[in-house]
C-alpha cells in the first residue's frame, strides 16, 4: 500500500489518545501549528475502554476555547482511526490539510502570515 | 467544598487588557476538586490569554503558580517573589482567595478569573449541586439530613408550599421538593413525629443577617 499524504504533517505518538491534555493541544497552536488532529482508536476498541471517548470530549472542549478566544476551533479536530486504516489516515490528512489551507496560516505565526503560506 | 466556575476568557482578558505581564494563581483546594482553578485550569487559562493577546499583536507574558490554598496567609506569602514584576495578579480561586491576594499584595491589581457559585458536592464526575446554605445554625438533625434552607427554593422551614407537585418543585421538574425528600426520609426512618415538634423561629443572626461572621479557636492560636 503505497499511499501518499501531505508531507507537512508531523506525527506525535501518544501511548493512548486518552492521555491528550488541553494544555498540549493549546501549546501546539502557541508553537505555530496551523492545524491539529487527534486520532483515537475506533469506538469500542479502546484498550483502556474509554480513552478515545475522553480524548474526543477534551478535543471538543479545546475547540470551544479556541472559538471563544477568536482563534477558531476549526483548526482542531478528532477522528476515530484504527491502526489498520492507512487509506482512511491519508484521507483524514487530506481533509485537515485542505481545511488548513483554506483557513490560512496560524494567526500566531507572523512569519508565515507575511509570506502568505499555509499548513 | 466551594464550587466555582471560570469566567469567560474574554472577560478575564478585558480585566488585564493594559497589562504586559501577569501572574495567574491557581488554588489546590476546593477549586481544584471542582475543576475550575487547579494547576491544569490555570495553565489552560494562561495559554488562552496568551493566544488571544498574541493575535492582537499585544503579547502577554504569564507566570503560573498553584498555591496549596489561597485562603491561608502562609501560602499566599509564598508568592512574594513572583509578584514583584507583574502588572496584575489573576486569581483562579474562590472569592476568598482573591481577597487574600488583594490584601497581601495591596499595591497590585488583583482580578478574579472565577465566579464563586455555591457550597456543594459532586453527584457524578462533572456535576455539582448546592447542598449547604451556610446559615450558621445547622438543623439537619431535624430534617433527615436534607437542608431545607438551600434545597427548598423558598427556604421554607415548616413543610412544603403549594408549588410542590409529584415530589418536584414548581421552579423546575428537575428540582426535587426538599420537603418531599425530608418527609420521605423521616417516614422511612420512622421519625415523622420529629417533624411535629414545636420549633421556635430560626435565629438568622447567625447567618448573614448578623454581618460578616468570624470563628475563633483560641486554643489553637500560636502566640
XYZ file of C-alpha atoms in Angstrom:
342
model
C 0.000 0.000 0.000
C 1.979 2.994 -1.238
C -0.271 5.767 -0.025
C 0.690 9.379 -0.273
C -0.229 12.129 2.132
C 0.776 15.722 2.627
C 4.439 15.974 3.633
C 3.823 18.877 6.034
C 2.260 16.648 8.690
C 4.159 15.896 11.854
C 3.046 12.842 13.758
C 3.302 12.906 17.544
C 2.830 9.482 19.058
C 0.938 9.117 22.303
C 0.507 5.912 24.301
C -3.271 6.421 24.159
C -5.417 9.272 22.822
C -6.874 9.391 26.331
C -3.606 10.903 27.550
C -4.144 14.018 25.447
C -4.358 17.125 27.545
C -5.949 20.522 26.904
C -2.591 22.146 27.605
C -0.756 20.069 24.997
C -3.275 20.963 22.321
C -3.139 24.679 23.119
C 0.656 24.527 23.224
C 0.812 23.157 19.665
C -1.010 26.238 18.413
C 1.130 28.560 20.511
C 4.149 26.880 18.955
C 2.825 27.662 15.497
C 0.910 24.594 14.278
C -1.653 25.576 11.641
C -3.918 22.635 12.379
C -4.005 19.632 14.661
C -5.999 16.463 14.606
C -6.121 13.803 17.253
C -6.544 10.242 16.014
C -8.054 7.956 18.614
C -8.957 4.307 18.264
C -12.307 3.246 16.866
C -15.164 3.477 19.331
C -15.396 0.252 21.275
C -11.782 -0.665 20.507
C -10.040 1.261 23.274
C -7.654 -0.958 25.186
C -8.337 1.216 28.220
C -12.088 1.198 27.473
C -12.761 4.949 27.491
C -9.535 6.658 26.388
C -10.801 7.592 22.937
C -14.119 8.900 24.280
C -12.281 11.057 26.798
C -9.936 12.351 24.117
C -12.898 13.288 21.933
C -14.524 15.222 24.773
C -11.296 17.067 25.545
C -10.713 17.960 21.916
C -14.228 19.374 21.718
C -13.641 21.373 24.880
C -10.447 22.850 23.430
C -12.308 23.612 20.180
C -14.790 25.578 22.280
C -11.979 27.502 23.976
C -10.363 28.270 20.606
C -13.687 29.528 19.265
C -14.252 31.596 22.392
C -10.909 33.369 22.111
C -11.346 34.020 18.403
C -8.601 31.661 17.234
C -11.080 29.279 15.605
C -11.848 25.737 16.670
C -11.849 24.508 13.057
C -8.095 24.142 13.206
C -8.529 21.272 15.633
C -10.452 18.048 15.212
C -10.772 14.487 16.426
C -11.070 11.378 14.277
C -11.534 7.721 15.108
C -8.983 5.693 13.250
C -7.633 2.192 13.563
C -4.012 1.242 13.004
C -5.159 -0.856 10.033
C -6.783 2.081 8.210
C -3.901 3.561 6.231
C -6.258 4.634 3.468
C -8.501 6.486 5.929
C -5.462 8.112 7.553
C -4.382 9.531 4.197
C -7.946 10.772 3.631
C -8.074 12.498 7.007
C -4.709 14.139 6.423
C -6.089 15.493 3.141
C -9.267 16.726 4.855
C -7.251 18.536 7.508
C -4.600 19.982 5.178
C -7.309 21.206 2.779
C -9.143 22.793 5.690
C -5.996 24.438 6.980
C -5.052 25.694 3.507
C -8.474 27.308 3.349
C -8.149 28.837 6.816
C -4.658 30.139 6.142
C -1.649 30.099 8.416
C -1.834 30.095 12.183
C -2.553 33.724 13.111
C 0.126 33.497 15.796
C 2.731 32.576 13.205
C 3.767 36.009 11.999
C 6.446 34.874 9.547
C 4.002 32.570 7.738
C 1.428 35.351 7.711
C 3.813 37.683 5.930
C 4.778 35.060 3.370
C 1.137 34.098 2.842
C 1.969 30.442 3.309
C -0.187 27.836 4.988
C -0.093 24.382 6.560
C -16.480 22.354 49.152
C -16.788 25.697 47.429
C -17.948 25.323 43.847
C -16.743 27.878 41.337
C -16.821 28.231 37.579
C -14.450 30.003 35.241
C -15.440 33.351 33.830
C -15.318 33.599 30.031
C -11.697 34.098 28.931
C -12.694 37.313 27.158
C -13.954 38.785 30.435
C -10.682 37.945 32.174
C -8.707 39.328 29.225
C -10.675 42.588 29.430
C -9.713 42.976 33.098
C -5.999 42.804 32.263
C -6.076 44.459 28.838
C -3.464 47.067 29.779
C -1.039 44.605 31.414
C 2.104 43.187 29.836
C 2.915 40.546 32.417
C 0.515 38.812 34.763
C 0.721 36.159 37.443
C -2.037 33.555 37.329
C -2.527 31.903 40.683
C -4.464 28.663 40.955
C -5.580 27.077 44.199
C -5.094 23.433 45.129
C -8.139 23.465 47.411
C -11.817 23.327 46.519
C -11.468 24.830 43.030
C -9.034 22.095 42.026
C -11.576 19.465 43.029
C -14.369 21.211 41.120
C -12.039 21.573 38.128
C -12.259 25.355 37.930
C -8.956 26.728 39.215
C -6.403 23.981 39.736
C -2.968 23.696 38.174
C -4.304 22.475 34.855
C -7.083 25.048 34.591
C -4.612 27.791 35.485
C -2.292 26.778 32.664
C -5.164 26.480 30.189
C -6.343 29.969 31.157
C -2.797 31.319 30.776
C -2.418 29.710 27.370
C -5.803 31.034 26.215
C -4.924 34.559 27.326
C -1.523 34.389 25.599
C -3.082 33.209 22.333
C -5.716 35.961 22.477
C -3.190 38.670 23.112
C -0.733 37.407 20.517
C -3.481 37.538 17.908
C -3.999 41.180 18.857
C -0.250 41.860 18.361
C -0.064 42.711 22.034
C 1.741 39.739 23.571
C 1.140 38.889 27.182
C 3.743 37.300 29.419
C 2.328 34.933 32.002
C 3.645 33.272 35.120
C 1.593 30.496 36.685
C 1.623 29.122 40.191
C -0.795 26.978 42.128
C -0.943 27.749 45.835
C -1.729 24.980 48.285
C -4.577 27.217 49.479
C -5.232 30.852 48.719
C -7.266 31.225 51.905
C -4.277 30.844 54.254
C -1.751 33.674 54.654
C 1.220 31.303 54.861
C 0.615 30.003 51.337
C -0.148 33.459 49.950
C 3.177 34.687 51.368
C 4.966 32.187 49.106
C 4.010 34.325 46.106
C 6.180 37.182 47.355
C 8.986 36.713 44.804
C 6.654 36.185 41.886
C 4.503 39.287 42.173
C 7.268 41.876 42.088
C 7.474 42.473 38.344
C 3.919 41.638 37.280
C 1.301 44.224 36.359
C -1.600 42.182 37.707
C -2.500 39.007 39.547
C -5.256 36.785 38.190
C -6.684 34.586 40.904
C -8.288 31.288 39.982
C -9.630 30.775 43.478
C -12.957 31.443 45.112
C -13.763 34.953 46.280
C -11.849 34.267 49.488
C -8.593 33.658 47.652
C -8.974 36.780 45.541
C -9.423 38.864 48.684
C -6.455 37.281 50.421
C -4.233 38.116 47.460
C -5.596 41.664 47.267
C -4.969 42.196 50.984
C -1.479 40.713 50.951
C -0.326 42.479 47.782
C -2.205 45.730 48.182
C -0.184 47.584 45.536
C -1.123 45.060 42.839
C -4.165 44.877 40.610
C -5.840 41.582 41.585
C -8.654 40.224 39.416
C -10.924 37.177 39.727
C -10.970 34.567 36.967
C -13.739 32.540 38.606
C -17.304 33.101 39.683
C -17.839 31.565 43.109
C -21.145 29.741 42.894
C -22.076 27.792 45.992
C -21.205 25.255 48.674
C -21.923 21.766 47.477
C -20.578 18.485 46.250
C -20.454 16.309 43.170
C -23.159 13.857 42.184
C -21.212 12.364 39.299
C -17.912 13.497 37.793
C -18.546 16.895 36.225
C -21.807 17.651 38.010
C -22.030 19.623 41.231
C -25.032 20.507 43.350
C -25.665 23.060 46.047
C -26.153 21.457 49.454
C -25.482 23.980 52.216
C -26.846 27.474 52.763
C -24.202 28.460 55.350
C -26.934 29.538 57.787
C -24.620 29.128 60.765
C -27.112 27.131 62.820
C -27.440 23.616 61.385
C -30.851 21.958 61.589
C -30.109 18.822 59.559
C -30.766 16.626 62.584
C -34.386 17.762 62.455
C -34.845 17.364 58.712
C -33.488 13.910 57.971
C -30.124 15.162 56.698
C -31.727 17.237 53.943
C -31.245 21.005 54.123
C -34.468 22.958 53.561
C -32.608 26.267 53.757
C -30.842 25.772 50.452
C -32.597 22.833 48.819
C -36.053 24.322 49.194
C -36.330 27.144 46.652
C -38.130 29.277 49.228
C -36.057 28.123 52.220
C -39.289 27.186 53.967
C -38.731 25.635 57.387
C -42.098 24.100 58.177
C -43.156 21.950 55.260
C -43.801 22.135 51.538
C -45.540 25.000 49.809
C -48.361 24.704 47.289
C -45.849 24.514 44.468
C -44.780 21.004 45.420
C -46.228 18.503 42.964
C -45.368 14.839 42.495
C -42.228 15.356 44.561
C -40.923 18.162 42.372
C -40.554 21.886 42.967
C -42.604 24.275 40.886
C -39.481 26.042 39.614
C -38.424 23.023 37.536
C -39.348 19.413 37.006
C -35.645 18.642 37.532
C -35.628 20.037 41.074
C -36.816 17.813 43.883
C -39.065 19.313 46.507
C -36.817 19.346 49.571
C -39.754 18.913 51.905
C -40.957 15.874 49.980
C -37.470 14.403 50.392
C -37.495 15.287 54.073
C -40.914 13.737 54.599
C -39.979 10.571 52.704
C -36.760 10.122 54.652
C -38.256 10.855 58.049
C -41.076 8.487 57.206
C -38.628 5.728 56.229
C -36.734 6.304 59.477
C -39.967 6.167 61.479
C -39.311 9.645 62.818
C -42.245 11.600 61.423
C -43.125 12.682 64.960
C -39.936 14.783 64.952
C -41.489 16.971 62.278
C -44.392 17.710 64.626
C -42.142 19.132 67.341
C -42.571 22.806 68.001
C -39.658 24.866 66.660
C -39.029 28.489 67.596
C -38.240 30.916 64.770
C -34.777 30.335 63.355
C -32.055 32.637 64.632
C -30.913 34.294 61.433
C -28.412 36.476 63.301
C -26.051 33.511 62.990
C -26.375 33.760 59.224
C -25.608 36.764 57.004
C -28.158 38.847 58.913
C -25.552 39.327 61.621
C -22.973 40.834 59.250
C -19.626 39.235 58.280
C -19.014 36.233 60.525
C -15.959 35.112 62.441
C -14.963 31.823 64.024
C -12.362 31.878 66.784
C -10.467 28.981 68.383
C -8.132 30.449 70.970
C -6.778 27.013 71.913
C -5.136 26.552 68.504
C -3.769 30.047 68.158
C 0.016 30.253 68.000
C 1.466 33.063 70.115
